[in-house]
GROMACS .gro file of C-alpha atoms in nm:
model
  475
    1UNK     CA    1  14.428   8.991  18.398
    2UNK     CA    2  14.093   8.893  18.230
    3UNK     CA    3  13.943   9.210  18.424
    4UNK     CA    4  14.195   9.445  18.353
    5UNK     CA    5  14.221   9.359  17.992
    6UNK     CA    6  13.868   9.405  17.962
    7UNK     CA    7  13.861   9.762  18.147
    8UNK     CA    8  14.097   9.904  17.907
    9UNK     CA    9  13.918   9.766  17.612
   10UNK     CA   10  13.591   9.931  17.758
   11UNK     CA   11  13.801  10.302  17.753
   12UNK     CA   12  13.922  10.216  17.399
   13UNK     CA   13  13.584  10.096  17.308
   14UNK     CA   14  13.408  10.442  17.491
   15UNK     CA   15  13.638  10.649  17.284
   16UNK     CA   16  13.633  10.498  16.971
   17UNK     CA   17  13.242  10.552  16.995
   18UNK     CA   18  13.271  10.887  17.075
   19UNK     CA   19  13.553  10.976  16.781
   20UNK     CA   20  13.283  10.794  16.522
   21UNK     CA   21  13.013  11.006  16.580
   22UNK     CA   22  13.226  11.302  16.537
   23UNK     CA   23  13.350  11.154  16.217
   24UNK     CA   24  13.014  11.062  16.105
   25UNK     CA   25  12.874  11.402  16.155
   26UNK     CA   26  13.098  11.520  15.874
   27UNK     CA   27  13.122  11.224  15.669
   28UNK     CA   28  12.976  11.188  15.282
   29UNK     CA   29  12.935  10.804  15.404
   30UNK     CA   30  12.703  10.900  15.666
   31UNK     CA   31  12.372  10.724  15.540
   32UNK     CA   32  12.033  10.671  15.662
   33UNK     CA   33  12.080  10.307  15.744
   34UNK     CA   34  12.352  10.360  16.022
   35UNK     CA   35  12.227  10.629  16.153
   36UNK     CA   36  11.983  10.417  16.421
   37UNK     CA   37  12.305  10.220  16.481
   38UNK     CA   38  12.499  10.530  16.565
   39UNK     CA   39  12.246  10.658  16.776
   40UNK     CA   40  12.208  10.292  16.977
   41UNK     CA   41  12.573  10.301  17.028
   42UNK     CA   42  12.657  10.632  17.171
   43UNK     CA   43  12.501  10.515  17.501
   44UNK     CA   44  12.738  10.304  17.535
   45UNK     CA   45  13.023  10.543  17.474
   46UNK     CA   46  12.936  10.683  17.788
   47UNK     CA   47  12.849  10.390  18.047
   48UNK     CA   48  13.147  10.233  17.941
   49UNK     CA   49  13.352  10.444  18.056
   50UNK     CA   50  13.153  10.451  18.387
   51UNK     CA   51  13.142  10.111  18.419
   52UNK     CA   52  13.548  10.085  18.367
   53UNK     CA   53  13.592  10.339  18.599
   54UNK     CA   54  13.405  10.139  18.913
   55UNK     CA   55  13.611   9.810  18.798
   56UNK     CA   56  13.922   9.987  18.803
   57UNK     CA   57  13.817  10.118  19.143
   58UNK     CA   58  13.722   9.759  19.285
   59UNK     CA   59  14.031   9.599  19.156
   60UNK     CA   60  14.259   9.897  19.347
   61UNK     CA   61  14.077   9.878  19.631
   62UNK     CA   62  13.994   9.599  19.842
   63UNK     CA   63  13.920   9.588  20.205
   64UNK     CA   64  13.899   9.982  20.209
   65UNK     CA   65  14.236   9.932  20.093
   66UNK     CA   66  14.438  10.079  19.805
   67UNK     CA   67  14.630   9.815  19.596
   68UNK     CA   68  14.833   9.845  19.293
   69UNK     CA   69  14.681   9.705  18.998
   70UNK     CA   70  14.972   9.362  19.017
   71UNK     CA   71  14.820   9.331  19.376
   72UNK     CA   72  14.477   9.342  19.259
   73UNK     CA   73  14.558   9.090  18.965
   74UNK     CA   74  14.734   8.815  19.212
   75UNK     CA   75  14.422   8.864  19.501
   76UNK     CA   76  14.189   8.752  19.187
   77UNK     CA   77  14.444   8.485  19.056
   78UNK     CA   78  14.383   8.374  19.435
   79UNK     CA   79  14.029   8.286  19.371
   80UNK     CA   80  13.867   7.921  19.294
   81UNK     CA   81  13.686   7.967  18.949
   82UNK     CA   82  13.432   7.671  18.805
   83UNK     CA   83  13.424   7.809  18.462
   84UNK     CA   84  13.711   8.075  18.306
   85UNK     CA   85  13.486   8.238  18.095
   86UNK     CA   86  13.455   8.608  18.087
   87UNK     CA   87  13.074   8.628  18.183
   88UNK     CA   88  13.100   8.393  18.457
   89UNK     CA   89  13.450   8.604  18.582
   90UNK     CA   90  13.254   8.951  18.541
   91UNK     CA   91  12.967   8.768  18.738
   92UNK     CA   92  13.202   8.689  19.035
   93UNK     CA   93  13.316   9.001  19.007
   94UNK     CA   94  13.043   9.184  19.092
   95UNK     CA   95  12.964   8.905  19.381
   96UNK     CA   96  13.275   9.039  19.520
   97UNK     CA   97  13.184   9.385  19.465
   98UNK     CA   98  12.863   9.339  19.679
   99UNK     CA   99  12.950   9.160  19.911
  100UNK     CA  100  13.306   9.384  20.019
  101UNK     CA  101  13.206   9.709  19.882
  102UNK     CA  102  13.337   9.983  20.093
  103UNK     CA  103  13.216  10.327  20.162
  104UNK     CA  104  13.533  10.471  19.984
  105UNK     CA  105  13.511  10.252  19.689
  106UNK     CA  106  13.130  10.452  19.629
  107UNK     CA  107  13.221  10.759  19.699
  108UNK     CA  108  13.458  10.750  19.461
  109UNK     CA  109  13.228  10.546  19.154
  110UNK     CA  110  12.997  10.813  19.251
  111UNK     CA  111  13.273  11.063  19.176
  112UNK     CA  112  13.396  10.883  18.840
  113UNK     CA  113  13.028  10.875  18.745
  114UNK     CA  114  12.999  11.286  18.799
  115UNK     CA  115  13.327  11.312  18.606
  116UNK     CA  116  13.208  11.148  18.314
  117UNK     CA  117  12.915  11.306  18.314
  118UNK     CA  118  13.057  11.622  18.308
  119UNK     CA  119  13.305  11.554  18.090
  120UNK     CA  120  13.081  11.420  17.812
  121UNK     CA  121  12.877  11.737  17.834
  122UNK     CA  122  13.194  11.903  17.775
  123UNK     CA  123  13.261  11.705  17.488
  124UNK     CA  124  12.919  11.770  17.325
  125UNK     CA  125  12.975  12.116  17.387
  126UNK     CA  126  13.321  12.090  17.219
  127UNK     CA  127  13.136  11.932  16.947
  128UNK     CA  128  12.851  12.226  16.877
  129UNK     CA  129  13.136  12.458  16.856
  130UNK     CA  130  13.325  12.271  16.666
  131UNK     CA  131  13.036  12.244  16.411
  132UNK     CA  132  12.924  12.605  16.453
  133UNK     CA  133  13.313  12.699  16.350
  134UNK     CA  134  13.318  12.526  16.082
  135UNK     CA  135  12.971  12.665  15.942
  136UNK     CA  136  13.158  13.012  15.945
  137UNK     CA  137  13.182  13.190  15.595
  138UNK     CA  138  13.520  13.385  15.670
  139UNK     CA  139  13.388  13.696  15.476
  140UNK     CA  140  13.123  13.702  15.778
  141UNK     CA  141  13.361  13.690  16.055
  142UNK     CA  142  13.348  13.986  16.193
  143UNK     CA  143  12.991  14.039  16.157
  144UNK     CA  144  12.964  13.687  16.328
  145UNK     CA  145  13.169  13.739  16.591
  146UNK     CA  146  13.015  14.093  16.679
  147UNK     CA  147  12.652  13.907  16.676
  148UNK     CA  148  12.800  13.608  16.892
  149UNK     CA  149  12.950  13.862  17.149
  150UNK     CA  150  12.666  14.072  17.141
  151UNK     CA  151  12.402  13.806  17.242
  152UNK     CA  152  12.645  13.602  17.476
  153UNK     CA  153  12.627  13.987  17.698
  154UNK     CA  154  12.284  14.021  17.624
  155UNK     CA  155  12.227  13.634  17.773
  156UNK     CA  156  12.466  13.735  18.072
  157UNK     CA  157  12.292  14.047  18.170
  158UNK     CA  158  11.910  14.030  18.041
  159UNK     CA  159  11.842  13.905  18.441
  160UNK     CA  160  11.951  14.167  18.613
  161UNK     CA  161  11.754  14.476  18.713
  162UNK     CA  162  11.890  14.752  18.535
  163UNK     CA  163  11.879  14.549  18.191
  164UNK     CA  164  11.498  14.417  18.287
  165UNK     CA  165  11.397  14.769  18.360
  166UNK     CA  166  11.563  14.904  18.000
  167UNK     CA  167  11.432  14.631  17.825
  168UNK     CA  168  11.064  14.755  18.003
  169UNK     CA  169  11.115  15.100  17.905
  170UNK     CA  170  11.204  14.968  17.554
  171UNK     CA  171  10.898  14.783  17.561
  172UNK     CA  172  10.679  15.076  17.653
  173UNK     CA  173  10.800  15.295  17.369
  174UNK     CA  174  10.699  14.994  17.175
  175UNK     CA  175  10.343  14.973  17.265
  176UNK     CA  176  10.268  15.305  17.261
  177UNK     CA  177  10.406  15.362  16.935
  178UNK     CA  178  10.197  15.043  16.822
  179UNK     CA  179   9.849  15.200  17.001
  180UNK     CA  180   9.947  15.542  16.794
  181UNK     CA  181   9.970  15.387  16.474
  182UNK     CA  182   9.712  15.098  16.485
  183UNK     CA  183   9.499  15.111  16.746
  184UNK     CA  184   9.396  15.477  16.740
  185UNK     CA  185   9.265  15.431  16.387
  186UNK     CA  186   9.031  15.083  16.465
  187UNK     CA  187   8.937  15.280  16.772
  188UNK     CA  188   8.813  15.571  16.582
  189UNK     CA  189   8.563  15.350  16.351
  190UNK     CA  190   8.226  15.381  16.525
  191UNK     CA  191   8.189  15.339  16.889
  192UNK     CA  192   8.384  15.036  17.087
  193UNK     CA  193   8.159  14.810  17.260
  194UNK     CA  194   8.326  14.607  17.478
  195UNK     CA  195   8.094  14.401  17.596
  196UNK     CA  196   7.753  14.218  17.537
  197UNK     CA  197   7.514  14.523  17.479
  198UNK     CA  198   7.186  14.470  17.658
  199UNK     CA  199   6.968  14.483  17.337
  200UNK     CA  200   7.085  14.316  16.998
  201UNK     CA  201   7.215  14.556  16.716
  202UNK     CA  202   7.050  14.574  16.415
  203UNK     CA  203   7.208  14.408  16.139
  204UNK     CA  204   7.108  14.649  15.887
  205UNK     CA  205   7.323  14.862  16.112
  206UNK     CA  206   7.623  14.626  16.165
  207UNK     CA  207   7.623  14.575  15.779
  208UNK     CA  208   7.626  14.964  15.722
  209UNK     CA  209   7.930  14.996  15.927
  210UNK     CA  210   8.121  14.712  15.765
  211UNK     CA  211   8.020  14.868  15.426
  212UNK     CA  212   8.140  15.231  15.560
  213UNK     CA  213   8.467  15.096  15.702
  214UNK     CA  214   8.582  14.895  15.387
  215UNK     CA  215   8.517  15.152  15.191
  216UNK     CA  216   8.797  15.335  15.323
  217UNK     CA  217   9.010  15.049  15.380
  218UNK     CA  218   8.995  14.897  15.021
  219UNK     CA  219   9.095  15.181  14.865
  220UNK     CA  220   9.476  15.136  14.916
  221UNK     CA  221   9.499  14.783  14.733
  222UNK     CA  222   9.212  14.852  14.474
  223UNK     CA  223   9.497  15.140  14.357
  224UNK     CA  224   9.778  14.986  14.377
  225UNK     CA  225   9.946  15.072  14.678
  226UNK     CA  226   9.950  14.723  14.865
  227UNK     CA  227  10.229  14.501  14.860
  228UNK     CA  228  10.228  14.068  14.982
  229UNK     CA  229   9.859  14.137  15.137
  230UNK     CA  230   9.583  14.135  14.815
  231UNK     CA  231   9.709  13.916  14.523
  232UNK     CA  232   9.366  13.954  14.323
  233UNK     CA  233   9.169  14.230  14.313
  234UNK     CA  234   8.921  14.162  13.999
  235UNK     CA  235   8.573  14.166  14.217
  236UNK     CA  236   8.407  13.967  13.967
  237UNK     CA  237   8.616  13.681  14.130
  238UNK     CA  238   8.569  13.817  14.449
  239UNK     CA  239   8.219  13.782  14.427
  240UNK     CA  240   8.235  13.444  14.301
  241UNK     CA  241   8.450  13.334  14.636
  242UNK     CA  242   8.218  13.511  14.893
  243UNK     CA  243   7.919  13.314  14.712
  244UNK     CA  244   8.077  12.973  14.729
  245UNK     CA  245   8.240  13.043  15.113
  246UNK     CA  246   7.849  13.162  15.195
  247UNK     CA  247   7.761  12.819  15.116
  248UNK     CA  248   7.945  12.653  15.348
  249UNK     CA  249   8.003  12.910  15.607
  250UNK     CA  250   7.889  12.683  15.868
  251UNK     CA  251   8.066  12.339  15.708
  252UNK     CA  252   8.313  12.143  15.929
  253UNK     CA  253   8.577  11.929  15.737
  254UNK     CA  254   8.625  11.697  16.024
  255UNK     CA  255   8.265  11.569  15.909
  256UNK     CA  256   8.296  11.438  15.608
  257UNK     CA  257   7.941  11.233  15.644
  258UNK     CA  258   7.772  11.570  15.656
  259UNK     CA  259   7.950  11.722  15.405
  260UNK     CA  260   8.107  11.508  15.160
  261UNK     CA  261   8.136  11.730  14.902
  262UNK     CA  262   8.361  11.942  15.127
  263UNK     CA  263   8.604  11.632  15.093
  264UNK     CA  264   8.542  11.591  14.729
  265UNK     CA  265   8.677  11.943  14.667
  266UNK     CA  266   8.947  11.907  14.927
  267UNK     CA  267   9.067  11.649  14.756
  268UNK     CA  268   9.072  11.754  14.406
  269UNK     CA  269   9.235  12.076  14.521
  270UNK     CA  270   9.492  11.863  14.634
  271UNK     CA  271   9.531  11.647  14.377
  272UNK     CA  272   9.533  11.930  14.119
  273UNK     CA  273   9.830  12.121  14.315
  274UNK     CA  274  10.062  11.817  14.312
  275UNK     CA  275  10.001  11.755  13.951
  276UNK     CA  276  10.131  12.131  13.883
  277UNK     CA  277  10.495  11.982  14.069
  278UNK     CA  278  10.484  11.633  14.021
  279UNK     CA  279  10.474  11.313  13.743
  280UNK     CA  280  10.147  11.202  13.903
  281UNK     CA  281  10.122  10.920  13.690
  282UNK     CA  282  10.507  10.767  13.705
  283UNK     CA  283  10.497  10.859  14.171
  284UNK     CA  284  10.200  10.953  14.344
  285UNK     CA  285  10.184  11.232  14.572
  286UNK     CA  286  10.021  11.288  14.858
  287UNK     CA  287   9.864  11.598  15.098
  288UNK     CA  288   9.674  11.798  15.292
  289UNK     CA  289   9.491  12.123  15.299
  290UNK     CA  290   9.583  12.364  15.560
  291UNK     CA  291   9.475  12.738  15.678
  292UNK     CA  292   9.788  12.927  15.538
  293UNK     CA  293  10.156  12.872  15.492
  294UNK     CA  294  10.256  12.912  15.810
  295UNK     CA  295  10.011  12.628  15.879
  296UNK     CA  296  10.175  12.441  15.631
  297UNK     CA  297  10.541  12.494  15.703
  298UNK     CA  298  10.473  12.380  16.071
  299UNK     CA  299  10.285  12.026  15.945
  300UNK     CA  300  10.558  11.938  15.744
  301UNK     CA  301  10.801  11.978  15.985
  302UNK     CA  302  10.594  11.768  16.254
  303UNK     CA  303  10.557  11.490  16.013
  304UNK     CA  304  10.959  11.505  15.950
  305UNK     CA  305  11.035  11.524  16.330
  306UNK     CA  306  10.780  11.232  16.419
  307UNK     CA  307  10.845  11.024  16.149
  308UNK     CA  308  11.259  10.981  16.195
  309UNK     CA  309  11.148  10.990  16.547
  310UNK     CA  310  10.955  10.686  16.492
  311UNK     CA  311  11.180  10.525  16.246
  312UNK     CA  312  11.549  10.627  16.344
  313UNK     CA  313  11.508  10.688  16.666
  314UNK     CA  314  11.609  11.056  16.639
  315UNK     CA  315  11.495  11.222  17.001
  316UNK     CA  316  11.722  11.510  16.974
  317UNK     CA  317  11.613  11.621  16.590
  318UNK     CA  318  11.811  11.913  16.429
  319UNK     CA  319  11.715  12.129  16.092
  320UNK     CA  320  11.946  12.293  15.863
  321UNK     CA  321  11.793  12.628  15.701
  322UNK     CA  322  11.945  12.937  15.504
  323UNK     CA  323  11.865  13.275  15.727
  324UNK     CA  324  11.605  13.369  15.479
  325UNK     CA  325  11.370  13.085  15.564
  326UNK     CA  326  11.057  13.195  15.682
  327UNK     CA  327  11.004  13.271  16.026
  328UNK     CA  328  10.746  13.027  16.004
  329UNK     CA  329  11.031  12.793  16.042
  330UNK     CA  330  11.126  13.009  16.397
  331UNK     CA  331  10.768  12.886  16.507
  332UNK     CA  332  10.752  12.566  16.439
  333UNK     CA  333  11.065  12.472  16.550
  334UNK     CA  334  11.004  12.664  16.900
  335UNK     CA  335  10.668  12.479  16.915
  336UNK     CA  336  10.821  12.118  16.805
  337UNK     CA  337  11.145  12.138  17.033
  338UNK     CA  338  11.359  12.090  16.735
  339UNK     CA  339  11.698  12.267  16.731
  340UNK     CA  340  11.721  12.527  16.417
  341UNK     CA  341  12.049  12.579  16.266
  342UNK     CA  342  12.070  12.848  16.028
  343UNK     CA  343  12.372  12.908  15.806
  344UNK     CA  344  12.464  13.184  15.581
  345UNK     CA  345  12.391  13.248  15.203
  346UNK     CA  346  12.587  13.283  14.894
  347UNK     CA  347  12.664  13.669  14.889
  348UNK     CA  348  12.608  13.668  14.482
  349UNK     CA  349  12.306  13.478  14.457
  350UNK     CA  350  12.137  13.537  14.818
  351UNK     CA  351  12.073  13.146  14.819
  352UNK     CA  352  12.187  12.888  15.051
  353UNK     CA  353  12.545  12.854  15.103
  354UNK     CA  354  12.586  12.435  15.027
  355UNK     CA  355  12.926  12.454  15.196
  356UNK     CA  356  12.810  12.586  15.505
  357UNK     CA  357  12.494  12.349  15.448
  358UNK     CA  358  12.676  12.065  15.439
  359UNK     CA  359  12.916  12.142  15.757
  360UNK     CA  360  12.602  12.185  15.946
  361UNK     CA  361  12.417  11.884  15.901
  362UNK     CA  362  12.477  11.633  16.221
  363UNK     CA  363  12.314  11.238  16.285
  364UNK     CA  364  12.059  11.413  16.426
  365UNK     CA  365  11.953  11.650  16.142
  366UNK     CA  366  11.620  11.551  16.005
  367UNK     CA  367  11.562  11.767  15.751
  368UNK     CA  368  11.680  12.022  15.522
  369UNK     CA  369  11.476  12.355  15.393
  370UNK     CA  370  11.457  12.540  15.068
  371UNK     CA  371  11.273  12.835  14.980
  372UNK     CA  372  11.131  12.898  14.613
  373UNK     CA  373  11.171  13.122  14.599
  374UNK     CA  374  11.260  13.327  14.925
  375UNK     CA  375  11.023  13.619  15.044
  376UNK     CA  376  11.294  13.869  15.155
  377UNK     CA  377  11.512  13.837  14.809
  378UNK     CA  378  11.290  13.664  14.561
  379UNK     CA  379  11.624  13.395  14.505
  380UNK     CA  380  11.532  13.002  14.453
  381UNK     CA  381  11.754  12.772  14.637
  382UNK     CA  382  11.947  12.501  14.484
  383UNK     CA  383  11.694  12.255  14.548
  384UNK     CA  384  11.896  11.978  14.275
  385UNK     CA  385  12.174  11.991  14.507
  386UNK     CA  386  12.012  12.018  14.791
  387UNK     CA  387  11.826  11.708  14.690
  388UNK     CA  388  12.171  11.516  14.600
  389UNK     CA  389  12.260  11.585  15.008
  390UNK     CA  390  11.902  11.433  15.082
  391UNK     CA  391  11.969  11.124  14.946
  392UNK     CA  392  12.318  11.109  15.052
  393UNK     CA  393  12.212  11.155  15.401
  394UNK     CA  394  11.891  11.015  15.439
  395UNK     CA  395  11.742  11.302  15.548
  396UNK     CA  396  11.415  11.511  15.424
  397UNK     CA  397  11.403  11.832  15.209
  398UNK     CA  398  11.097  12.028  15.241
  399UNK     CA  399  11.103  12.289  14.953
  400UNK     CA  400  10.857  12.655  15.072
  401UNK     CA  401  10.723  12.719  14.748
  402UNK     CA  402  10.419  12.927  14.941
  403UNK     CA  403  10.474  13.243  14.716
  404UNK     CA  404  10.579  13.056  14.405
  405UNK     CA  405  10.349  12.790  14.404
  406UNK     CA  406  10.177  12.902  14.115
  407UNK     CA  407  10.382  13.100  13.911
  408UNK     CA  408  10.688  12.904  13.898
  409UNK     CA  409  10.511  12.559  13.749
  410UNK     CA  410  10.397  12.785  13.483
  411UNK     CA  411  10.681  12.996  13.415
  412UNK     CA  412  10.891  12.701  13.406
  413UNK     CA  413  10.668  12.585  13.097
  414UNK     CA  414  10.757  12.895  12.921
  415UNK     CA  415  11.113  12.915  12.982
  416UNK     CA  416  11.228  12.581  13.106
  417UNK     CA  417  11.613  12.666  13.085
  418UNK     CA  418  11.545  12.994  13.269
  419UNK     CA  419  11.380  12.855  13.615
  420UNK     CA  420  11.604  12.569  13.806
  421UNK     CA  421  11.472  12.294  13.914
  422UNK     CA  422  11.260  12.332  14.268
  423UNK     CA  423  10.965  12.021  14.305
  424UNK     CA  424  10.882  11.648  14.359
  425UNK     CA  425  11.052  11.581  14.040
  426UNK     CA  426  11.382  11.659  14.233
  427UNK     CA  427  11.481  11.342  14.382
  428UNK     CA  428  11.550  11.423  14.772
  429UNK     CA  429  11.258  11.644  14.808
  430UNK     CA  430  11.008  11.480  15.071
  431UNK     CA  431  10.755  11.768  15.099
  432UNK     CA  432  10.643  12.117  14.964
  433UNK     CA  433  10.424  12.393  15.098
  434UNK     CA  434  10.170  12.592  14.860
  435UNK     CA  435   9.948  12.856  14.927
  436UNK     CA  436   9.630  12.882  14.761
  437UNK     CA  437   9.548  13.223  14.908
  438UNK     CA  438   9.841  13.370  14.715
  439UNK     CA  439   9.879  13.320  14.332
  440UNK     CA  440   9.607  13.033  14.340
  441UNK     CA  441   9.356  13.330  14.422
  442UNK     CA  442   9.158  13.157  14.720
  443UNK     CA  443   9.027  13.324  14.948
  444UNK     CA  444   9.263  13.368  15.306
  445UNK     CA  445   9.353  13.118  15.444
  446UNK     CA  446   9.431  12.858  15.239
  447UNK     CA  447   9.716  12.637  15.160
  448UNK     CA  448   9.795  12.299  15.050
  449UNK     CA  449  10.122  12.088  15.226
  450UNK     CA  450  10.216  11.772  14.983
  451UNK     CA  451  10.458  11.466  15.066
  452UNK     CA  452  10.647  11.216  14.862
  453UNK     CA  453  10.534  10.982  15.101
  454UNK     CA  454  10.213  10.830  15.251
  455UNK     CA  455  10.394  10.727  15.521
  456UNK     CA  456  10.549  11.091  15.583
  457UNK     CA  457  10.173  11.247  15.542
  458UNK     CA  458  10.066  10.999  15.787
  459UNK     CA  459  10.349  11.172  16.066
  460UNK     CA  460  10.165  11.449  16.003
  461UNK     CA  461   9.814  11.317  16.157
  462UNK     CA  462   9.717  11.342  16.521
  463UNK     CA  463   9.508  11.098  16.682
  464UNK     CA  464   9.428  11.069  17.039
  465UNK     CA  465   9.201  10.727  17.165
  466UNK     CA  466   9.162  10.795  17.529
  467UNK     CA  467   8.985  11.062  17.537
  468UNK     CA  468   8.613  11.042  17.709
  469UNK     CA  469   8.424  11.140  17.403
  470UNK     CA  470   8.592  10.857  17.200
  471UNK     CA  471   8.910  10.923  16.918
  472UNK     CA  472   9.058  11.216  16.854
  473UNK     CA  473   9.207  11.249  16.511
  474UNK     CA  474   9.313  11.500  16.288
  475UNK     CA  475   9.524  11.602  15.990
   0.00000   0.00000   0.00000
């Protein structure tokens, strides 16, 4: 009787566990401290069902014959137990299974296990479909449905020989167009060199070639006909940058013992950048210099992935962004194995839709992403509202300020009421990226990634101690 009750309780417990995960996925009460408990209990909801089915098979399969639950209970009652405790009882049942387990019981148990695996997979798929459906804005249903159908059909037929040949033809057309528009221009600059010459080229000839090329290439941006490539064109400032860069052309920031001034200047750049977007005296901010906005974004996402994996046991991380998020996010998630969930924008403001954002959050969500401003539309996402969500859910919030990092702080000083809050002064913001090589007027590539806590920045670092060349550590 005890085992019948136990197996029924295990089935009920598994159902309750799974229902709890679905509820927690969309509940405002879900908190960061409940996340490890929820994730640690998730496997039990699966194995509870398997064990209950196995015990049920044993109780209804004795001596290789199917019997009723009443007969199985009678059989158990006839056994002599020295202890009436449940643990002793379960151990006794296990011993009986070891001695009397028939091949049919084994086959049925394997079948049950496979069945539960399939059921579990289907339920998880249903969960994903449910969340995706909840994210749909009714105004975008025709567009999203058409996109879903097109994507599904492409995924089905892309492996066929017909589709592969069609893709190859289109790729060839693109390559030819690329070759005509770009490669032809580069090849027309002097004679192409494809291997090391037997005799070295005189340095004067090399410099003359470069001077001649840049005279033509600099005309478009000097006349104001280039967007998004050159942010400062004053020759006096360019000469200063070139002179400073030339002094450190052979330096290596990984060796501050040899070039301590590099560490000094980098630290001051980080400190000055952080001071623009935080109250450094009240709450310190930590950071690193990088080679550009893409690397800053990748490192910020990597830091959140490792932090939430170590502290909250999240091994299937998810990230929620608006469709206007920089493509560096797609690259980072592809590199780091993070599931990227994109939600629609508000049709009026072109900032992220908060309702869709909330519905997209799950127990596996490690962070959100806000643009300040976004590259396609120049819109600033509602960082303060997103910060409140981040605090409620115990997740990270990265603010991509690569384009506006050295404009918005000064614009807010001039017109405080016209510029929405976007930086570390907003509770919930955990990291920011700011490009010094844009409106910071530095040479390319240079950027700064900032973190609210030292622990989060520490998760950005990579350290390998078993290398034969010694300990290898990089930011």
